[in-house]
Short mmCIF file of C-alpha atoms in Angstrom, two decimals:
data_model
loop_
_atom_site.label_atom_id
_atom_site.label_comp_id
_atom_site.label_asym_id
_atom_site.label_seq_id
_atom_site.Cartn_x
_atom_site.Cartn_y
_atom_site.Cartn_z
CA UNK A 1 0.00 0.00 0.00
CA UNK A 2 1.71 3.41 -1.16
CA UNK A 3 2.08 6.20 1.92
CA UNK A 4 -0.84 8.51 0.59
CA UNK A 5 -3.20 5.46 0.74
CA UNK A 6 -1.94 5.05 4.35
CA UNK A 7 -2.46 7.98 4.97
CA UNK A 8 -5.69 8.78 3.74
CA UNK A 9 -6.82 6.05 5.82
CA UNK A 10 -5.15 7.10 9.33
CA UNK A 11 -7.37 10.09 8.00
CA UNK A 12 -10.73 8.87 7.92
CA UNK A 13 -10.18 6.77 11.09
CA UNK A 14 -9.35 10.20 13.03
CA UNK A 15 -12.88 11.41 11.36
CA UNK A 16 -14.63 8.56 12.18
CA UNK A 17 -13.41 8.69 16.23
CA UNK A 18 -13.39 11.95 16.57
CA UNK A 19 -17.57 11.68 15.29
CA UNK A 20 -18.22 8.55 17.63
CA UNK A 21 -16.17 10.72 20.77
CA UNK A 22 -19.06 13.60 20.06
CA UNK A 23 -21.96 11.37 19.62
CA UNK A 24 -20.82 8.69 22.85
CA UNK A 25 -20.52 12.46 25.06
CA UNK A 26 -23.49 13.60 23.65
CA UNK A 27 -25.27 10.89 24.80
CA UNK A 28 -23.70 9.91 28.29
CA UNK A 29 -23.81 13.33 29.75
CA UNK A 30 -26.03 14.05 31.61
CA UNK A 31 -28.63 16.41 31.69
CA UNK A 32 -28.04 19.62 34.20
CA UNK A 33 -29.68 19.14 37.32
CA UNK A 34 -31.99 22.03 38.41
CA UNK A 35 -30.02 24.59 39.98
CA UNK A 36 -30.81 24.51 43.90
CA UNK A 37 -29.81 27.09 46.94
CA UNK A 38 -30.26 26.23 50.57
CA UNK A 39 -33.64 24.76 51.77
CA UNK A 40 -35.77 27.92 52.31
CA UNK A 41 -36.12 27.85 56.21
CA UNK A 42 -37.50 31.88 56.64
CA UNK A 43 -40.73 31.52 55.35
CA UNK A 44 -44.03 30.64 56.48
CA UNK A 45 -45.05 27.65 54.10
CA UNK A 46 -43.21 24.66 54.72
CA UNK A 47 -43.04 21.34 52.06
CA UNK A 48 -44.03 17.72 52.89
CA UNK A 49 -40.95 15.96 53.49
CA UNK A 50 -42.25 12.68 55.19
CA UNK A 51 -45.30 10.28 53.68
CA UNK A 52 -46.06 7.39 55.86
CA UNK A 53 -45.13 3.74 54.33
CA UNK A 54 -48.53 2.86 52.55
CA UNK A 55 -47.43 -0.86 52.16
CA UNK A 56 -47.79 -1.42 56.00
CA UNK A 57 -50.91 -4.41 57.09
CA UNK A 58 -52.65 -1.74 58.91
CA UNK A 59 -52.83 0.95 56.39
CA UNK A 60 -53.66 -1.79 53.15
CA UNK A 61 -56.19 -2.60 55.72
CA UNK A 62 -57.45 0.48 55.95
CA UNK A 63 -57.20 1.30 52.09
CA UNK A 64 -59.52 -2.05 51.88
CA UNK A 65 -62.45 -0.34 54.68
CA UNK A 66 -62.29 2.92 52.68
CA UNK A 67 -63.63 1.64 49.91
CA UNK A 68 -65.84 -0.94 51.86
CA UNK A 69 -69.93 -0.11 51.62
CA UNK A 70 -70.20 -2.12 54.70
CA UNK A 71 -68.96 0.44 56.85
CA UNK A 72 -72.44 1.86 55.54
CA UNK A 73 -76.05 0.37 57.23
CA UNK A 74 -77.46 0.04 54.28
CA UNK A 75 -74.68 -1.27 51.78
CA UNK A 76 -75.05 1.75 49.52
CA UNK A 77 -71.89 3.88 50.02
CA UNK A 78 -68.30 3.73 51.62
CA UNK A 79 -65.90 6.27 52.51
CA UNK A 80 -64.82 7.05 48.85
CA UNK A 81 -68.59 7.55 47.69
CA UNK A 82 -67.97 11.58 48.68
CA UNK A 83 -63.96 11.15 48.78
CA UNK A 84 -62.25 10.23 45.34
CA UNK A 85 -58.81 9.32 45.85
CA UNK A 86 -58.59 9.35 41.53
CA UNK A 87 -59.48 12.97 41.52
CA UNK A 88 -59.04 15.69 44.27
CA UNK A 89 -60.22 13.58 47.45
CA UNK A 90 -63.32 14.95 47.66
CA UNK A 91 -66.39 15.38 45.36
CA UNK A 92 -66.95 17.92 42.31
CA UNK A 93 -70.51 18.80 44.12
CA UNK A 94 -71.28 22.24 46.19
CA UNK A 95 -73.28 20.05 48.56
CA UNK A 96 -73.12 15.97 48.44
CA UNK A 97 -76.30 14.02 49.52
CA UNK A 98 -77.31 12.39 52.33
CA UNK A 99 -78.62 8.72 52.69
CA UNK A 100 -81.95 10.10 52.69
CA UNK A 101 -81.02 11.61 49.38
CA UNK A 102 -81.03 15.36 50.90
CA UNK A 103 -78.40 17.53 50.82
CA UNK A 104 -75.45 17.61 53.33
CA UNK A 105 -75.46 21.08 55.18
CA UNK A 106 -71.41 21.16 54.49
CA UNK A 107 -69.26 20.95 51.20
CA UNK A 108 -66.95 17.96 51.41
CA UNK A 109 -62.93 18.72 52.19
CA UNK A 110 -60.58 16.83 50.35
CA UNK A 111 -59.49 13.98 52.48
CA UNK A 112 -56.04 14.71 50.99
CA UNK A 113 -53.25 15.87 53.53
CA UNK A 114 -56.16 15.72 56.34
CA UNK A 115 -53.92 13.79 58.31
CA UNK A 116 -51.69 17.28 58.73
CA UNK A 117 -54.27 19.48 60.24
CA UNK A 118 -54.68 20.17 63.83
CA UNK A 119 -58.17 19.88 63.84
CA UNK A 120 -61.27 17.50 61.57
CA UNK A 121 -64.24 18.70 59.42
CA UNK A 122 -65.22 22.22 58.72
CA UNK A 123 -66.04 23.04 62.63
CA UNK A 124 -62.97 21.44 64.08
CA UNK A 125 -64.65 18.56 65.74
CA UNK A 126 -62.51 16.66 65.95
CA UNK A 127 -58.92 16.01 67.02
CA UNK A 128 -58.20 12.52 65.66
CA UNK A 129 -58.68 10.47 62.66
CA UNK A 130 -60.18 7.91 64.70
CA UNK A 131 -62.91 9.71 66.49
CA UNK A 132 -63.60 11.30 62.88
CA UNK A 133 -63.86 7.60 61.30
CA UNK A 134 -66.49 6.52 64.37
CA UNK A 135 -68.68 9.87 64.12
CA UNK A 136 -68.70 9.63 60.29
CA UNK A 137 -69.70 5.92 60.42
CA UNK A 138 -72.35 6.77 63.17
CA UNK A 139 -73.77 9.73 61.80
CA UNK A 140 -77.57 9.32 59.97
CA UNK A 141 -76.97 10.97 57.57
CA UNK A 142 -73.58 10.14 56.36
CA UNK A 143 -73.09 6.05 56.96
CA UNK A 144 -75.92 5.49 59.47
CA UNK A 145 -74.67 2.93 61.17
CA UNK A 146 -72.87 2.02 64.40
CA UNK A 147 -69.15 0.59 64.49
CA UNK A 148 -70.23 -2.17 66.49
CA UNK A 149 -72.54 -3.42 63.33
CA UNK A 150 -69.30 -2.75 61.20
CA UNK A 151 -67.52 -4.68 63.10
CA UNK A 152 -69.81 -7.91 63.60
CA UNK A 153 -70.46 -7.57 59.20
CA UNK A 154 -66.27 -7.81 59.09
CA UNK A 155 -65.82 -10.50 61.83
CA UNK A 156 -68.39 -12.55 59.30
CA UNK A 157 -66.16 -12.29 56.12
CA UNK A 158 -63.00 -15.08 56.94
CA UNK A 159 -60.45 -12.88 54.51
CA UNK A 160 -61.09 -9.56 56.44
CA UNK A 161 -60.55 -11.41 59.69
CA UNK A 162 -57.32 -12.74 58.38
CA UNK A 163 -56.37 -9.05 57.46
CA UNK A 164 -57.42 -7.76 61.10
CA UNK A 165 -54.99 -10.43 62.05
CA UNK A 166 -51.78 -9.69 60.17
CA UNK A 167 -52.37 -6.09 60.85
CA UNK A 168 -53.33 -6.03 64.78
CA UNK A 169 -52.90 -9.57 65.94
CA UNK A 170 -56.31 -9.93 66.80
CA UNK A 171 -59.78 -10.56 65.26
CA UNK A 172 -61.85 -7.38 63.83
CA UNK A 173 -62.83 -5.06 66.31
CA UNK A 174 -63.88 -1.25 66.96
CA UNK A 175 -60.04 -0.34 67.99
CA UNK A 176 -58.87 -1.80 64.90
CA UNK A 177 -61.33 -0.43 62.67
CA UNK A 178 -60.72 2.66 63.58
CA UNK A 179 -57.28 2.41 63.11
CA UNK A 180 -57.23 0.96 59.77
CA UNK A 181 -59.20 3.92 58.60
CA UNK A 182 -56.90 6.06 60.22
CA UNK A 183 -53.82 4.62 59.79
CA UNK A 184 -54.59 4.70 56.03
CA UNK A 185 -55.80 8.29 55.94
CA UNK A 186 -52.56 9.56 57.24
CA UNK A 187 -50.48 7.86 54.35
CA UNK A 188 -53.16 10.50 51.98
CA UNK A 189 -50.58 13.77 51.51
CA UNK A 190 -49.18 14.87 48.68
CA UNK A 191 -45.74 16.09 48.37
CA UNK A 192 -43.64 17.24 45.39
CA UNK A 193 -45.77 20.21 44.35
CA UNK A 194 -43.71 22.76 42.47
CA UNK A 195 -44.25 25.20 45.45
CA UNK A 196 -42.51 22.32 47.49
CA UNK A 197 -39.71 22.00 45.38
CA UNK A 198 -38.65 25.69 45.30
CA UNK A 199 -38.74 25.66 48.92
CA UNK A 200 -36.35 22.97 48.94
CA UNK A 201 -34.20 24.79 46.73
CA UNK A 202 -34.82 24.39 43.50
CA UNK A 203 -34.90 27.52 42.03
CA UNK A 204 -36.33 26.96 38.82
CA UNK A 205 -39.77 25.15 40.22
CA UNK A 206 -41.95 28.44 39.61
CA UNK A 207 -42.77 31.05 37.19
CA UNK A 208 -42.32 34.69 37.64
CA UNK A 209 -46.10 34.91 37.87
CA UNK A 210 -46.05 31.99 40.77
CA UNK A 211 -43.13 33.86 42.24
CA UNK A 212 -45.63 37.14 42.55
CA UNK A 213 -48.73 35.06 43.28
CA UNK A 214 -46.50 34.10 46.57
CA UNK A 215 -45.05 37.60 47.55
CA UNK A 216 -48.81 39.19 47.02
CA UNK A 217 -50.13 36.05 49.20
CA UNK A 218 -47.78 37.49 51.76
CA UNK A 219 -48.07 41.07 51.71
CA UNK A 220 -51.78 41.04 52.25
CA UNK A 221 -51.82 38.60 54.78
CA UNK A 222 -53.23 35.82 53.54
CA UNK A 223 -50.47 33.56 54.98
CA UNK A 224 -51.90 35.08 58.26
CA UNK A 225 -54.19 32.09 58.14
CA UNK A 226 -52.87 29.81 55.56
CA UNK A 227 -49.22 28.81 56.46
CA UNK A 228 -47.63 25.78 58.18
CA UNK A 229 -47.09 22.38 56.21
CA UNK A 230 -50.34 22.13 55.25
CA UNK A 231 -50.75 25.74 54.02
CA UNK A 232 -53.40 25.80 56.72
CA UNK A 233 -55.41 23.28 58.61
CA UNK A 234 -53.76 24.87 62.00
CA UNK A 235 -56.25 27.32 63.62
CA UNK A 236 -59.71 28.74 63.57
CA UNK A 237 -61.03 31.66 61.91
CA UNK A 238 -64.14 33.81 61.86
CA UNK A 239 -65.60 34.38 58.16
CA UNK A 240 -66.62 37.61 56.82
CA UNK A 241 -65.27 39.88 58.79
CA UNK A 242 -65.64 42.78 56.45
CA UNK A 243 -68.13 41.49 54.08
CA UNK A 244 -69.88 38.71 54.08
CA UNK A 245 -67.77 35.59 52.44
CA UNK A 246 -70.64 32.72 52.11
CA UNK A 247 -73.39 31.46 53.93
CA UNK A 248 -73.35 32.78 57.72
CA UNK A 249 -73.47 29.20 59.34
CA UNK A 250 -71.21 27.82 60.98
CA UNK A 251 -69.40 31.18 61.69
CA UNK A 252 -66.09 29.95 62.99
CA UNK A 253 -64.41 27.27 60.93
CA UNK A 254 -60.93 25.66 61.28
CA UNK A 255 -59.18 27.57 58.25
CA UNK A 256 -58.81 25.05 55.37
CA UNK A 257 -55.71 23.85 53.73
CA UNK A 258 -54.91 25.94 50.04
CA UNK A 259 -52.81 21.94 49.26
CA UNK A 260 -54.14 21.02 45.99
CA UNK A 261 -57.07 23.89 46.06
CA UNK A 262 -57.13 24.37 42.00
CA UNK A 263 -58.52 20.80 42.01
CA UNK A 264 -61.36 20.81 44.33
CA UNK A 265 -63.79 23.05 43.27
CA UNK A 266 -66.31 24.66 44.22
CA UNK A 267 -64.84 26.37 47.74
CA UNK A 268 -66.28 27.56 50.90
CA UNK A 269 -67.67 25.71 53.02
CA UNK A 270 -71.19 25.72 51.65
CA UNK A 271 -69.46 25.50 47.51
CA UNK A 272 -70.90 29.10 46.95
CA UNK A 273 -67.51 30.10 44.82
CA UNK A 274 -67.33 28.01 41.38
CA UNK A 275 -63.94 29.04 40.69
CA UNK A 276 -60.62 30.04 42.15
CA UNK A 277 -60.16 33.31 40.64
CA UNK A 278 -64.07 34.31 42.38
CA UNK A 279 -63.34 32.71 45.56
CA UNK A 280 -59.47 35.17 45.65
CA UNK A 281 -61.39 37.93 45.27
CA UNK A 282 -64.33 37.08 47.84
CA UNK A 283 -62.03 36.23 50.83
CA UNK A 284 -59.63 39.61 49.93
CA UNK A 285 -62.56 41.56 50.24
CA UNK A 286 -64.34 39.60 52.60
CA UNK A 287 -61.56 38.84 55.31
CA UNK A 288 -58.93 41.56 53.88
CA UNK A 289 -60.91 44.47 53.05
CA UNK A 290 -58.68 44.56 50.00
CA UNK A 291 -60.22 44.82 46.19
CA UNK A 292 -57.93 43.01 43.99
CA UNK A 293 -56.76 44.12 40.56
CA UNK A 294 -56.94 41.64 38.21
CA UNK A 295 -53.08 41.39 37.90
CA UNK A 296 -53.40 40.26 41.10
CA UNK A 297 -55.69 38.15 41.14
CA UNK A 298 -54.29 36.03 38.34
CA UNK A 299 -50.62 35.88 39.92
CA UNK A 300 -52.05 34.59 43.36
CA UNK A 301 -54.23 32.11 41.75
CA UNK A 302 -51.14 30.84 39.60
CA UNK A 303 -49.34 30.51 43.14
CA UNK A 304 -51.95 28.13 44.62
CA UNK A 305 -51.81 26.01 41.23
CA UNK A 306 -48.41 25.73 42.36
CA UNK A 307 -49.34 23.72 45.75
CA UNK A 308 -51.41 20.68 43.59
CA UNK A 309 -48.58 17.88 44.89
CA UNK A 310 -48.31 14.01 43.75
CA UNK A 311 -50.22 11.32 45.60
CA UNK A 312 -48.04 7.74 44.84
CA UNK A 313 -46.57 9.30 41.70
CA UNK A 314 -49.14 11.23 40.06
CA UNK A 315 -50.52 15.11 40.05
CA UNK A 316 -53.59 15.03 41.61
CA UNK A 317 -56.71 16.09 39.69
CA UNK A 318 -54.45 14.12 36.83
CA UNK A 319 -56.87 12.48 34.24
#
C-alpha cells in the first residue's frame, strides 16, 4: 500500500473517532440538574418531606375499609362515595347528599393531607382520625350505622378477619377499625408540588407569575391564616369579617388547607364560589378588606396552582 493510501486512511479513522467521541458524550452526559440554593427555612409555608409507608398491614387494611360499603347500614356507600382518591379527594358537588337523598349542610374537604391538620371537618370537631372515622360511620346521615354493626359484618367475612390479624394480631374489632381507617388516611398527603420543590431549593420550580402570586399572598396577609405544612389546617377563623364571604353558618371554621385547592372546586364551606379566581377575590374583600386588581388576582391564583402535589406518583386532579 503506497504512503498517501496510508495515509488517507489514518485520516478517515481520526474522522470517524473523533464523530463517535461527540456522539458517545453527547449521549452519556447528563442532563443539568436544576439549579438549587439552601432549603428555604424563613418563610411561612413549609413542604411535605415525610409520607407514611402505605405498604404497611394496617394501612392496606385500611385502604380495603375505605372503599368498603359495609362500613355503611345500608350497603349503599363507603368512605370514597364523597372522597375520590382518583381525583381531588373529595367530590366535584357544592353540597353531596345524604342517605336520605337530601343535601349535606357542608361541602366535602378533600381527604387529601387531612392527616396534617390540627383539627377534623369544617367546625374542628374533631382532634383525631379515629374519632372522625367513628362519628362519620355513626352519623344518619352520612353512613348510618354504628361501628359495632361494622364490626360484627367484618368478623363474618374469613379474609377480612385474616387481614385484622396480620395487621393487629387480633380478630376485627372497633379499635382496629378505627385504626385501619386512620392509619390509612394519614399515608393520603401529597408532596412534590412545584411550590414544594422551590422551597427545597430548586430555584427553577416556579414562574415569575407563581413567584408574585406568593409575595402578594404574603403582603396582604393571607399567609396570616394559611401557612404551616399544610398551608393551613392549624387554627380557627371567623368568616366575613368585612363582608360577608358565604353562607353565615357555621361562623367559625378551622381555616382550610390551600394543598391542591385548583382541584377541588367549588370552595367555601357551603361550595358558593365556582372558581378560584371568584373565591381570591371574595375572601380579599371579605376577610382583607382589599379589592384586587386583576393582575393580582391572576398571579395569586397561579401561586396556589403551584401547591397541587403528587399522591403515589401522580398530580392530583391528573386524568
Amino acid at each position: 500500500m503506497c504512503l498517501a493510501a496510508v495515509a488517507g486512511a489514518a485520516a478517515i479513522l481520526t474522522l470517524v473517532s473523533g464523530f463517535d467521541a461527540v456522539l458517545t458524550a453527547s449521549v452519556a452526559e447528563p442532563s443539568r440538574p436544576p439549579e438549587r440554593h439552601a432549603v428555604r427555612t424563613d418563610e411561612p409555608l413549609t413542604p411535605i418531606l415525610n409520607v407514611p409507608d402505605p405498604r404497611t398491614a394496617g394501612a392496606l387494611l385500611g385502604e380495603r375499609l375505605f372503599a368498603d360499603p359495609r362500613l355503611s347500614a345500608d350497603g349503599s356507600r363507603s368512605c370514597a362515595t364523597c372522597h375520590d382518591l382518583g381525583t381531588n379527594g373529595a367530590s366535584g358537588r357544592n353540597l353531596d347528599e345524604g342517605l336520605d337523598g337530601a343535601e349535606l349542610p357542608l361541602n366535602t374537604s378533600t381527604v387529601f393531607n387531612a392527616a396534617l391538620s390540627f383539627r377534623l371537618n369544617w367546625e374542628g370537631a374533631f382532634r383525631t382520625l379515629e374519632d372522625q372515622a367513628r362519628a362519620t360511620i355513626e352519623n344518619p346521615r352520612i353512613m348510618g350505622s354504628s361501628v359495632e354493626d361494622v364490626v360484627s359484618r367484618l368478623a363474618a367475612d374469613p379474609d377480612m378477619v385474616a387481614s385484622f390479624r396480620d395487621a393487629y394480631g387480633r380478630e376485627p374489632d372497633t379499635a382496629g377499625l378505627l385504626a385501619a381507617l386512620a392509619d390509612f388516611e394519614r399515608t393520603l398527603v401529597t408532596p412534590d408540588s412545584p411550590f414544594d420543590r422551590w422551597l427545597e431549593g430548586d430555584d427553577g420550580a416556579l414562574s415569575a407569575e407563581e413567584l408574585e402570586g406568593y409575595e402578594e399572598f404574603k403582603s396582604l396577609g393571607c399567609a396570616a391564616c394559611h401557612q404551616g405544612g399544610n398551608v393551613g389546617g392549624n387554627l380557627f377563623q371567623r368568616h366575613g369579617i368585612f363582608y360577608p364571604l358565604a353562607s353565615p353558618e357555621p361562623e367559625l371554621l378551622r381555616v382550610p388547607s390551600l394543598r391542591n385547592i385548583e382541584t377541588t372546586p367549588p370552595y367555601f364551606h357551603d361550595g358558593s364560589a365556582p372558581t378560584l379566581e371568584i373565591a381570591v377575590r371574595r375572601m380579599a374583600r371579605a376577610q382583607l378588606n382589599s379589592r384586587l386588581t386583576d393582575r393580582q388576582v391572576s398571579s395569586i391564583v397561579a401561586f396556589l396552582r403551584a401547591l397541587t402535589g403528587k399522591f403515589r406518583g401522580r398530580q392530583v386532579g391528573a386524568p
